[in-house]
Each structure stands twice: as C-alpha cells, then as structure tokens.
Amino acid sequence: MAAWAERLAGVRGVLLDISGVLYDSGSGGGTAIAGSVEAVARLKRSPLKVRFCTNESQKSRRELVGLLQRLGFDISEEEVTAPAPATCQILKERGLRPHLLVHDGVRSEFDDINMSNPNCVVIADAGESFSYENMNRAFQVLMELENPVLISLGKGRYYKETSGLMLDVGGYMKALEYACGIEAEVVGKPSPEFFKSALQAIGVEAHQAIMIGDDIVGDVGGAQQCGMRALQVRTGKFRPGDEHHPKVKADGYVNNLAEAVDLLLQHTDK
Amino acid sequence: MAAWAERLAGVRGVLLDISGVLYDSGSGGGTAIAGSVEAVARLKRSPLKVRFCTNESQKSRRELVGLLQRLGFDISEEEVTAPAPATCQILKERGLRPHLLVHDGVRSEFDDINMSNPNCVVIADAGESFSYENMNRAFQVLMELENPVLISLGKGRYYKETSGLMLDVGGYMKALEYACGIEAEVVGKPSPEFFKSALQAIGVEAHQAIMIGDDIVGDVGGAQQCGMRALQVRTGKFRPGDEHHPKVKADGYVNNLAEAVDLLLQHTDK
C-alpha cells in the first residue's frame, strides 16, 4: 500500500461518523471512545473542514448533540448531517404523509410533517419499538397502498452498544421489502445523495474529502463510491474480517479516531 | 388453457395446504372456509390419496389437528406433514443444538431436542414473540458462532387471519440473513425435500400428484418445481394479482377447495 502522505494528499475535508467512532452508545448514554474527544478538538483547530455524518436515527440531532457535548465533544447541531432531517425534506418535496415506525427519541424531528391518512411508511432504528405489532401495522399500511413507498433511514446491519451488538434498521427494512415485494428507498449512508449533502455543507469536493467510519460497507464503501477516500477505524462495530472484505478495501485501517487524526494532521497540506 | 380433464389426467394423490385452504386462523381458533369441511370428507371417501402439507409453525401438530377436528374436519396427526417434526429430524441427524425463536404453541415439538450450548438458530412463525429483544438474542447467538446455521420453518411472506394480513416468518428470516450476512436453510414449502416427504408418506409420484394451496409461490411454484401440478384457491392470502404472477402460473385457479374437489372428482380416473 502507498505511503500515508500519498494516500492523504490533497485532503481538505473530513467526514466523521459518530457511533462507533466518537462514542459507543449504550444505557446511560454511552461512553466516549478513548482519545476521540481530543481528536475532534485537534481536527477542528486544524485547517481541515469537518462535518459529522451519521446514520443515527434513534435520537433527534438535538438529543444526540446534547449527549456528545456532555461526553466532552466540541460539536453543534449545525455541524451534523443526519437522515431524519433529510427525510423530512423528501417527504415535503413529494407530498408524502408517513406512517412512522421509529424510536420515540427521533419523533420530534417529524413535528411539522403531516401524518394524516398515510401514503408511505418511514422506518428508522426503532430498537424496542420493532415489536411484532408495530412491524405488522407498517406492513398492513404498505399492503393497503396502491403504490407502496417505504423509506428507510439507513440500512445498517447492526451497531455496537456497550452491552454488545444490536440489530439495526437494515434487517427490518429487508423484512418489509420481502413481505411486501417492494424495494425501500434508503436515506442515509451509503446513499450518494446523503454523502453529497454532507460535502456541500462544508464546500468540499468528493476527491478532496475523506470519510472516517467503523462500517466497512456503509461508511467506507459508500464514501468511495462517491469518489471520496475512506479510513476504517478498529473501534465500534469493526470486526477483524472487515480488513479482508471481498468487495470493499479502505484507503487505510487505523486503530481509532485519534490515530486517524494524527495521520491526517501529519500528512495533509498545512 | 387445456380442458380440465386434460389438466387433471393421471392424478392419484392430492396435497392439501391447511391455512387459507381449510380454514382462516384467528383469535378464538379461526373459522372453516365455506364448503371445506365437506370437501375434505368427499376427497377422503374417493380413491385419491390425501395428505395435508402445511407450513404451520405456530402450533404443534397435535394442537393444529385438535383445532381442525373441532371445526369439523376429518384429519389426524399422522396425515400431516409439517416443518417442526422435519426440523427435529435434521437437528438430530446433524448434531445441531438449537436456540429457538418460535411460538410457544410449537415448542412441545422440540421436547426431546438438546438445547444446551446452542450451535444453531431455529426460527418459525413466532407472532408476538418476534420482539426486538428476541430477534436481537437470535442475532447475537448467530454472530457468536464460527459457522452460523439458521434454519427457518418456511419462508412465507404473510398469511391471512380473520383480522387481516399478518407478517409470516419469511421477513424475519430475511432480517437475520441480512444482519448476519448468511443464508438460511428453509424447512417447509417450497423446499423440494419437504414436498417429497409428503408424497412419500402417501406413496405417490410427483407427476401423479397435485397441490392445492393459497400461496402462489410457496404452494404452487414450489410444487411445480418438484414436478407436481398445482391449483391455487381464491381463499386465504390469495390476491387477484396472483393470477398474473410474473414467474408462476398455476395449472388452474379455483374459487375454493370445494370447487377444486368437484373438479378432481369429476375429471380424475375412478
């Protein structure tokens, strides 16, 4: 593999995944990953543009940012690209009225959306709310529509909480797709539109940007398909097999965000 | 389409699906579909061999047969091919110790199976037991195995209860497949082994047999792939679009089991 200086040449902007990179979620709010608070602070003092790009769909941006601030991170709502606000924009543009199957924590993002007489279903990482009853209701709403529309906030397979690996929205999206014979529209990583909106927010071109994430498919593969570079951290949901993934090869694997930031500050143009 | 006499020529044995053909399940046990009790009785008085071939995985055979008998059907446990007993045979043959994600009603079928220190997961139509917690536990068991084995009792998309359409095990199978990056083994229709075991039980060859079911893919498509003929009834989960399915065409569509039995008794050899 080429030297780091070559791999990181021309990088002007950094997209940071949140869960598994900054912190591991869990009961009581979760815990910061060692060195990440300082790493974010150093990155923000550097000339590099920084944007947080998350598929978090259990919490509103306000709740997420509040939690991260309490853990010590320098982060504000305006710096976060998240799937719920992006979904609200799509719903408004297309006159869609959602039946929501989401976690209570993210419901406030949909406060100004018309939900009467639903003509689509929106699912997110609903956690415990993925009961049979709630899944069946979403299924029935879709089956009653002439042109069923299913929007999924991300399609992650699983994520890591402090207590262990947890099923993410992706499997439940697949369940509804299969039962209804339809294909969901994914809002969030690895959708190219989602990465592009994060890049637009910091005015950086894809070829000048690098994604740092713990998900070899959603973060690394998705970013590379948009023309970005991507590093995988060995924290969060990282598993050793990821470094030998049959389809995706990161531009580099690092132990954690602190190491990634060391490399970036050392090897990108001052 | 050819005349019924031609389409039914040489039929010696009949496989009958249960849910959606004999009865619609629901609260209080469910209700017999009009004419089905008499149709089964007439079929069993004829020279045709009859076998019940169900993907029912919420109830043990004993419970299912008891329910059907109370609804007036002439049926015994020995006449039923069902996925739970077939699964138990596979578990024993391969030394597999299952973690079960199944409905309480079917648990007794697994009474003599060793479930300590699980090395596979078995899922069935678990209904309300498809909670997030139970799904997550099954997911975690699979992720901890070096060679994860997932056995699914059928892969139905949905079924019809008296209260409406209900999600079947198939979607949940897809969810675990996606989350774990694995492929499930399906025991039940449309697996060829399952149809063959039903045919063996009545000593009839596939080309002499006809399947009667309400599921265009699981019943009709599956039976045809085994070399059988198949009729779809317009009861149970039947939907008008089934008659224009892009991949599967039944050998005939009939309003209900009574009509199917009329045709069979009229057009098969005496």
XYZ file of C-alpha atoms in Angstrom:
540
model
C 0.000 0.000 0.000
C 1.213 3.505 -0.809
C 2.727 5.712 1.900
C 0.288 7.709 4.009
C 1.486 11.028 2.517
C 0.411 9.797 -0.896
C -2.859 8.301 0.299
C -3.862 11.505 2.087
C -2.554 14.012 -0.493
C -4.973 16.847 -1.254
C -7.434 16.108 1.540
C -9.219 19.319 2.580
C -12.307 17.978 4.342
C -13.144 15.184 6.774
C -16.495 13.474 7.320
C -16.740 11.819 10.719
C -19.121 9.008 11.542
C -20.372 9.333 15.121
C -21.477 5.984 16.623
C -18.506 3.647 16.937
C -16.029 6.411 16.068
C -16.707 9.163 18.592
C -18.555 7.039 21.132
C -20.269 3.716 21.779
C -23.949 4.166 22.588
C -25.478 2.262 25.471
C -27.542 2.519 28.600
C -26.928 5.774 30.440
C -25.993 7.449 27.156
C -22.837 5.589 26.231
C -19.134 6.239 26.570
C -16.605 8.231 24.561
C -14.038 6.108 22.716
C -10.594 6.734 24.203
C -8.846 9.703 22.612
C -11.820 10.756 20.453
C -12.752 13.910 22.365
C -9.224 15.269 21.966
C -9.014 14.055 18.357
C -12.122 16.014 17.358
C -10.811 19.110 19.115
C -7.451 18.878 17.320
C -9.165 18.354 13.959
C -11.338 21.422 14.480
C -8.290 23.546 15.321
C -6.659 22.445 12.032
C -7.312 23.977 8.599
C -9.304 20.865 7.606
C -13.075 21.254 7.179
C -15.016 18.903 9.454
C -18.577 17.564 9.178
C -20.285 14.865 11.230
C -22.128 12.385 9.004
C -24.236 9.892 10.922
C -26.946 7.327 10.302
C -28.135 7.788 13.892
C -31.904 7.523 13.715
C -32.869 6.725 17.315
C -32.256 10.240 18.524
C -33.006 13.729 17.227
C -29.968 15.809 16.349
C -30.626 17.905 19.423
C -30.601 14.870 21.707
C -27.537 13.372 20.021
C -25.536 16.584 20.139
C -26.522 17.185 23.767
C -25.295 13.720 24.669
C -21.990 14.201 22.826
C -21.438 17.596 24.420
C -21.929 16.026 27.847
C -19.256 13.476 26.899
C -16.936 16.418 26.168
C -17.135 16.718 22.367
C -16.954 20.054 20.558
C -19.998 19.635 18.293
C -23.138 21.606 17.399
C -26.414 20.663 15.681
C -25.495 22.699 12.605
C -22.439 20.515 12.002
C -24.392 17.242 11.770
C -25.802 15.566 8.639
C -28.423 13.024 9.774
C -31.119 11.016 7.980
C -34.238 12.314 9.753
C -33.970 15.935 8.574
C -33.027 14.699 5.091
C -36.127 12.508 5.101
C -38.391 15.377 6.143
C -37.181 17.355 3.146
C -38.015 14.438 0.823
C -41.466 13.987 2.388
C -42.293 17.655 1.856
C -40.962 17.740 -1.705
C -43.002 14.709 -2.732
C -46.182 15.332 -0.727
C -45.674 12.127 1.265
C -47.534 11.601 4.542
C -45.666 8.998 6.595
C -46.720 6.252 8.920
C -43.728 6.297 11.283
C -42.035 3.224 12.696
C -39.298 4.999 14.614
C -37.829 5.384 18.079
C -39.595 7.887 20.319
C -36.307 9.776 20.593
C -36.366 10.862 16.938
C -40.090 11.577 16.630
C -39.656 15.300 17.318
C -37.773 15.702 14.015
C -41.097 14.992 12.276
C -43.107 17.551 14.279
C -44.057 19.682 11.284
C -44.874 16.769 8.946
C -48.471 15.915 8.019
C -49.136 12.334 9.096
C -52.876 12.050 8.434
C -54.036 9.332 6.023
C -50.545 7.925 5.389
C -49.325 7.254 1.855
C -45.900 5.917 2.798
C -44.010 4.225 5.638
C -40.828 5.607 7.197
C -38.718 3.261 9.295
C -35.664 4.036 11.352
C -33.648 2.260 14.006
C -36.644 1.792 16.308
C -34.983 -0.503 18.862
C -37.551 -1.969 21.250
C -40.323 -0.399 19.149
C -39.635 -3.059 16.493
C -42.365 -5.171 18.088
C -44.370 -7.654 16.004
C -47.420 -5.441 16.404
C -45.629 -2.332 15.099
C -43.980 -4.211 12.234
C -47.313 -5.754 11.273
C -49.012 -2.355 11.292
C -46.328 -0.917 8.985
C -46.734 -3.986 6.743
C -50.512 -3.542 6.615
C -50.222 0.166 5.748
C -47.896 -0.712 2.851
C -50.139 -3.530 1.599
C -53.127 -1.193 1.505
C -51.332 1.334 -0.739
C -51.624 1.105 -4.494
C -48.038 2.334 -4.898
C -46.329 1.432 -1.628
C -43.398 3.686 -0.690
C -41.022 2.567 2.053
C -38.306 4.975 3.207
C -35.593 3.592 5.463
C -33.275 5.841 7.486
C -30.082 3.963 6.732
C -29.767 0.238 6.127
C -27.198 -0.709 8.735
C -26.920 -4.385 9.650
C -26.053 -3.812 13.303
C -24.266 -1.445 15.620
C -22.368 -1.823 18.837
C -23.677 -0.791 22.204
C -21.668 -1.075 25.378
C -23.658 -4.271 26.074
C -22.967 -5.911 22.711
C -24.002 -5.963 19.054
C -27.539 -4.738 18.324
C -29.742 -5.220 15.256
C -30.027 -2.038 13.211
C -32.807 -0.916 10.857
C -31.443 -2.744 7.787
C -32.817 -6.162 8.689
C -36.250 -4.735 9.407
C -36.140 -2.888 6.102
C -35.374 -6.215 4.387
C -38.257 -7.873 6.238
C -40.777 -5.316 4.953
C -39.268 -5.371 1.461
C -39.655 -9.147 1.304
C -43.130 -9.312 2.844
C -44.492 -6.574 0.559
C -42.482 -7.424 -2.567
C -41.098 -3.878 -2.801
C -37.753 -2.082 -2.623
C -37.095 0.569 0.011
C -35.572 3.973 -0.621
C -32.630 4.461 1.720
C -31.930 7.904 3.173
C -28.533 7.990 4.874
C -25.214 6.325 4.248
C -24.365 4.661 1.852
C -26.711 6.696 -0.358
C -24.611 9.031 -2.580
C -27.109 11.907 -2.160
C -26.527 11.779 1.565
C -22.729 11.974 1.356
C -23.031 14.753 -1.220
C -25.244 16.843 1.045
C -22.672 16.494 3.828
C -19.875 17.601 1.455
C -21.931 20.548 0.170
C -22.364 21.768 3.734
C -18.597 22.249 4.057
C -17.936 23.236 0.438
C -15.524 20.380 -0.269
C -15.357 18.246 -3.419
C -15.511 14.460 -3.079
C -11.951 13.960 -4.318
C -10.716 16.333 -1.603
C -12.607 14.574 1.201
C -12.075 11.578 3.426
C -14.643 9.639 5.441
C -13.701 8.097 8.794
C -16.063 5.355 9.935
C -16.389 1.962 11.584
C -18.691 0.437 8.926
C -16.791 -1.139 6.038
C -19.869 -1.084 3.769
C -21.927 1.935 4.862
C -19.033 4.288 5.600
C -16.052 3.080 3.593
C -17.752 1.525 0.561
C -20.380 4.249 0.344
C -17.873 7.108 0.519
C -15.582 5.506 -2.050
C -18.493 5.098 -4.471
C -18.932 8.869 -4.265
C -15.290 9.440 -5.182
C -14.117 10.098 -1.615
C -11.358 8.346 0.242
C -12.165 6.462 3.451
C -10.442 5.134 6.559
C -11.882 2.403 8.758
C -11.300 2.615 12.499
C -10.896 -0.565 14.544
C -13.495 0.610 17.072
C -17.311 0.355 17.223
C -18.685 -2.425 15.057
C -15.315 -3.083 13.358
C -14.554 -6.789 13.082
C -11.187 -8.279 12.026
C -12.777 -9.815 8.898
C -13.532 -6.310 7.608
C -9.894 -5.920 6.556
C -10.407 -8.816 4.130
C -13.853 -7.808 2.900
C -14.497 -9.371 -0.515
C -15.745 -6.144 -2.106
C -14.507 -3.132 -0.150
C -10.953 -2.074 0.665
C -10.432 1.029 2.780
C -7.683 3.532 1.927
C -6.349 2.674 5.344
C -7.183 0.927 8.612
C -6.382 2.678 11.876
C -6.859 1.692 15.485
C -9.094 4.605 16.374
C -10.013 8.190 15.568
C -7.029 9.557 17.463
C -4.668 7.640 15.188
C -6.594 8.762 12.090
C -6.308 12.403 13.151
C -2.581 12.011 13.882
C -2.068 10.778 10.330
C -4.248 13.482 8.794
C -2.537 16.321 10.638
C 0.870 14.889 9.820
C 0.339 14.203 6.141
C -2.171 16.665 4.719
C -1.109 20.057 3.390
C -0.761 22.727 6.011
C -55.790 -23.343 -21.300
C -56.395 -27.069 -21.804
C -59.636 -28.650 -20.630
C -59.785 -29.723 -17.004
C -59.861 -33.425 -17.981
C -56.509 -32.997 -19.654
C -55.014 -30.874 -16.885
C -56.023 -33.377 -14.207
C -55.298 -36.599 -16.145
C -53.443 -39.228 -14.139
C -53.768 -37.532 -10.759
C -53.677 -40.139 -7.971
C -52.765 -38.053 -4.949
C -53.641 -34.666 -3.505
C -51.593 -32.487 -1.158
C -53.722 -30.006 0.749
C -52.408 -26.823 2.301
C -54.216 -26.059 5.561
C -54.192 -22.347 6.465
C -56.138 -20.359 3.892
C -57.497 -23.519 2.238
C -59.222 -25.437 5.036
C -59.584 -22.536 7.447
C -58.531 -18.988 8.256
C -56.716 -18.791 11.584
C -57.543 -16.042 14.030
C -58.493 -15.237 17.574
C -60.620 -17.964 19.148
C -59.037 -20.547 16.816
C -60.275 -19.369 13.450
C -63.095 -20.320 11.103
C -63.544 -23.046 8.485
C -63.677 -21.776 4.905
C -67.163 -22.371 3.481
C -67.507 -25.858 1.957
C -64.057 -27.055 3.036
C -65.182 -29.488 5.746
C -67.416 -31.330 3.255
C -64.788 -31.105 0.501
C -62.170 -32.860 2.660
C -64.714 -35.542 3.600
C -65.603 -36.172 -0.050
C -61.952 -36.314 -1.048
C -61.200 -38.866 1.649
C -64.103 -41.065 0.503
C -62.678 -41.036 -3.058
C -59.895 -43.317 -4.356
C -57.492 -40.344 -4.328
C -54.691 -40.377 -1.756
C -54.770 -37.342 0.512
C -52.028 -35.704 2.587
C -52.061 -32.401 4.451
C -48.916 -30.377 3.755
C -48.617 -27.253 5.879
C -46.046 -24.633 6.807
C -47.936 -24.012 10.058
C -45.256 -23.358 12.631
C -47.143 -21.558 15.406
C -48.842 -24.717 16.635
C -47.765 -28.292 17.271
C -49.403 -30.887 15.023
C -51.453 -32.031 17.999
C -52.803 -28.533 18.635
C -53.456 -27.883 14.945
C -55.253 -31.169 14.370
C -57.327 -30.707 17.541
C -58.414 -27.284 16.326
C -59.328 -28.579 12.877
C -61.246 -31.508 14.343
C -63.264 -29.070 16.455
C -64.074 -27.162 13.259
C -65.442 -30.457 11.851
C -62.551 -31.691 9.682
C -61.725 -35.387 9.251
C -57.980 -35.207 9.937
C -55.426 -36.960 12.176
C -51.873 -36.107 13.225
C -50.470 -38.973 11.145
C -51.822 -37.364 7.967
C -49.956 -34.071 8.416
C -46.538 -33.096 7.037
C -45.330 -30.070 8.998
C -41.964 -28.284 9.317
C -41.318 -28.702 13.062
C -41.041 -32.524 13.042
C -38.993 -32.342 9.819
C -36.663 -29.869 11.525
C -36.231 -32.098 14.573
C -35.072 -34.915 12.308
C -32.481 -32.608 10.699
C -31.263 -31.371 14.095
C -30.742 -34.925 15.300
C -29.039 -36.079 12.095
C -26.560 -33.188 12.143
C -25.974 -32.924 15.894
C -27.389 -29.395 15.984
C -28.499 -27.830 19.279
C -30.934 -25.030 18.540
C -31.615 -21.670 20.080
C -35.360 -21.457 19.396
C -37.190 -18.329 18.270
C -40.643 -19.870 17.927
C -44.201 -19.512 19.140
C -44.926 -21.127 22.499
C -47.559 -23.280 20.770
C -44.967 -25.227 18.771
C -42.313 -25.565 21.482
C -43.539 -29.012 22.552
C -42.437 -30.445 19.174
C -38.844 -29.833 20.329
C -39.251 -31.547 23.715
C -36.655 -34.252 23.069
C -34.067 -31.952 21.442
C -30.876 -30.964 23.265
C -30.812 -27.164 23.503
C -27.796 -26.621 25.740
C -24.918 -24.520 24.390
C -26.661 -23.741 21.059
C -24.818 -24.140 17.762
C -27.658 -23.010 15.508
C -30.809 -20.882 15.497
C -34.256 -22.181 14.510
C -36.936 -19.633 13.688
C -40.594 -20.198 12.957
C -43.691 -18.037 12.698
C -43.303 -16.671 16.226
C -46.014 -13.990 16.046
C -45.859 -11.673 19.046
C -42.654 -13.412 20.150
C -40.868 -11.606 17.288
C -39.937 -8.865 19.756
C -36.798 -6.793 19.246
C -35.284 -8.448 22.294
C -35.887 -11.977 20.961
C -34.685 -11.104 17.464
C -31.581 -9.473 18.894
C -30.825 -12.531 21.018
C -31.108 -14.831 17.967
C -28.856 -12.419 16.052
C -26.271 -12.425 18.840
C -26.264 -16.240 19.041
C -25.602 -16.424 15.287
C -22.855 -13.775 15.396
C -21.056 -15.684 18.129
C -20.908 -18.900 16.068
C -17.943 -19.634 13.858
C -20.203 -21.315 11.292
C -23.631 -19.796 11.869
C -26.545 -22.067 10.908
C -30.029 -20.557 10.622
C -32.961 -22.885 9.986
C -36.287 -21.284 9.068
C -39.578 -23.186 9.234
C -40.961 -21.974 5.930
C -40.298 -18.582 4.381
C -43.838 -17.286 3.901
C -44.249 -13.556 3.315
C -47.582 -13.266 5.126
C -50.771 -15.137 5.916
C -54.360 -14.169 6.476
C -56.039 -14.147 9.830
C -59.680 -13.305 10.294
C -58.475 -9.826 11.378
C -56.292 -9.203 8.312
C -52.920 -9.967 6.732
C -50.167 -10.924 9.175
C -46.373 -10.995 8.740
C -45.055 -14.540 8.450
C -41.605 -15.897 9.292
C -40.073 -15.090 5.879
C -39.413 -11.421 6.580
C -37.771 -12.217 9.897
C -35.631 -14.845 8.199
C -34.521 -12.180 5.699
C -33.751 -9.784 8.558
C -31.405 -12.277 10.231
C -29.852 -13.284 6.900
C -29.057 -9.664 6.127
C -27.839 -8.725 9.601
C -25.550 -11.766 9.844
C -24.524 -11.990 6.184
C -25.685 -15.605 5.928
C -28.269 -17.690 4.068
C -30.936 -19.625 5.947
C -31.894 -23.240 5.310
C -35.649 -23.452 4.762
C -37.564 -26.456 6.070
C -41.097 -26.496 4.685
C -42.680 -25.455 1.420
C -41.302 -24.543 -1.124
C -38.330 -26.772 -0.276
C -38.382 -29.822 -2.607
C -37.352 -32.200 0.212
C -40.453 -31.186 2.120
C -42.875 -31.866 -0.743
C -41.102 -35.154 -1.436
C -41.505 -36.318 2.151
C -45.243 -35.576 1.926
C -45.507 -37.558 -1.322
C -43.522 -40.467 0.125
C -45.970 -40.688 3.002
C -48.801 -41.497 0.567
C -46.709 -43.448 -1.952
C -47.492 -41.196 -4.884
C -45.048 -39.951 -7.542
C -44.753 -36.219 -8.183
C -46.193 -36.463 -11.711
C -49.282 -38.186 -10.277
C -49.853 -35.574 -7.585
C -51.487 -32.172 -7.324
C -51.021 -29.495 -4.683
C -53.931 -27.271 -3.626
C -52.879 -24.083 -1.884
C -53.471 -20.356 -1.476
C -49.813 -19.303 -1.872
C -48.769 -18.763 -5.472
C -45.061 -19.033 -4.651
C -44.829 -21.424 -1.689
C -47.573 -23.825 -2.727
C -47.969 -23.525 -6.495
C -44.442 -22.611 -7.565
C -42.835 -24.980 -5.085
C -44.973 -27.964 -6.084
C -44.429 -27.365 -9.784
C -40.666 -27.242 -9.291
C -40.965 -30.755 -7.865
C -42.790 -31.976 -10.957
C -46.264 -31.830 -9.411
C -49.283 -29.966 -10.693
C -50.864 -27.251 -8.558
C -54.141 -25.370 -8.191
C -54.459 -22.036 -6.433
C -57.625 -21.332 -4.445
C -59.019 -17.804 -4.267
C -59.272 -18.005 -0.475
C -56.809 -17.265 2.335
C -53.986 -14.997 1.280
C -54.912 -15.186 -2.431
C -54.802 -11.784 -4.108
C -56.105 -11.022 -7.633
C -52.591 -10.147 -8.851
C -51.531 -13.758 -8.195
C -53.244 -14.840 -11.434
C -50.791 -12.621 -13.330
C -47.693 -13.510 -11.326
C -44.571 -12.800 -13.402
C -42.946 -16.163 -12.669
C -45.551 -18.700 -11.568
C -48.665 -19.916 -13.383
C -50.921 -22.420 -11.644
C -52.422 -25.347 -13.539
C -55.734 -23.808 -12.589
C -57.345 -21.191 -10.359
C -60.487 -22.114 -8.429
C -62.698 -20.201 -6.040
C -62.165 -22.510 -3.097
C -61.374 -26.044 -2.022
C -64.942 -27.235 -2.667
C -64.633 -26.254 -6.320
C -61.203 -27.885 -6.569
C -62.579 -31.157 -5.171
C -65.576 -31.005 -7.542
C -63.182 -30.807 -10.477
C -60.897 -33.537 -9.157
C -63.713 -35.979 -8.520
C -65.245 -35.231 -11.895
C -62.106 -35.422 -14.001
C -59.675 -37.861 -12.433
C -59.779 -41.586 -13.129
C -62.232 -43.506 -10.981
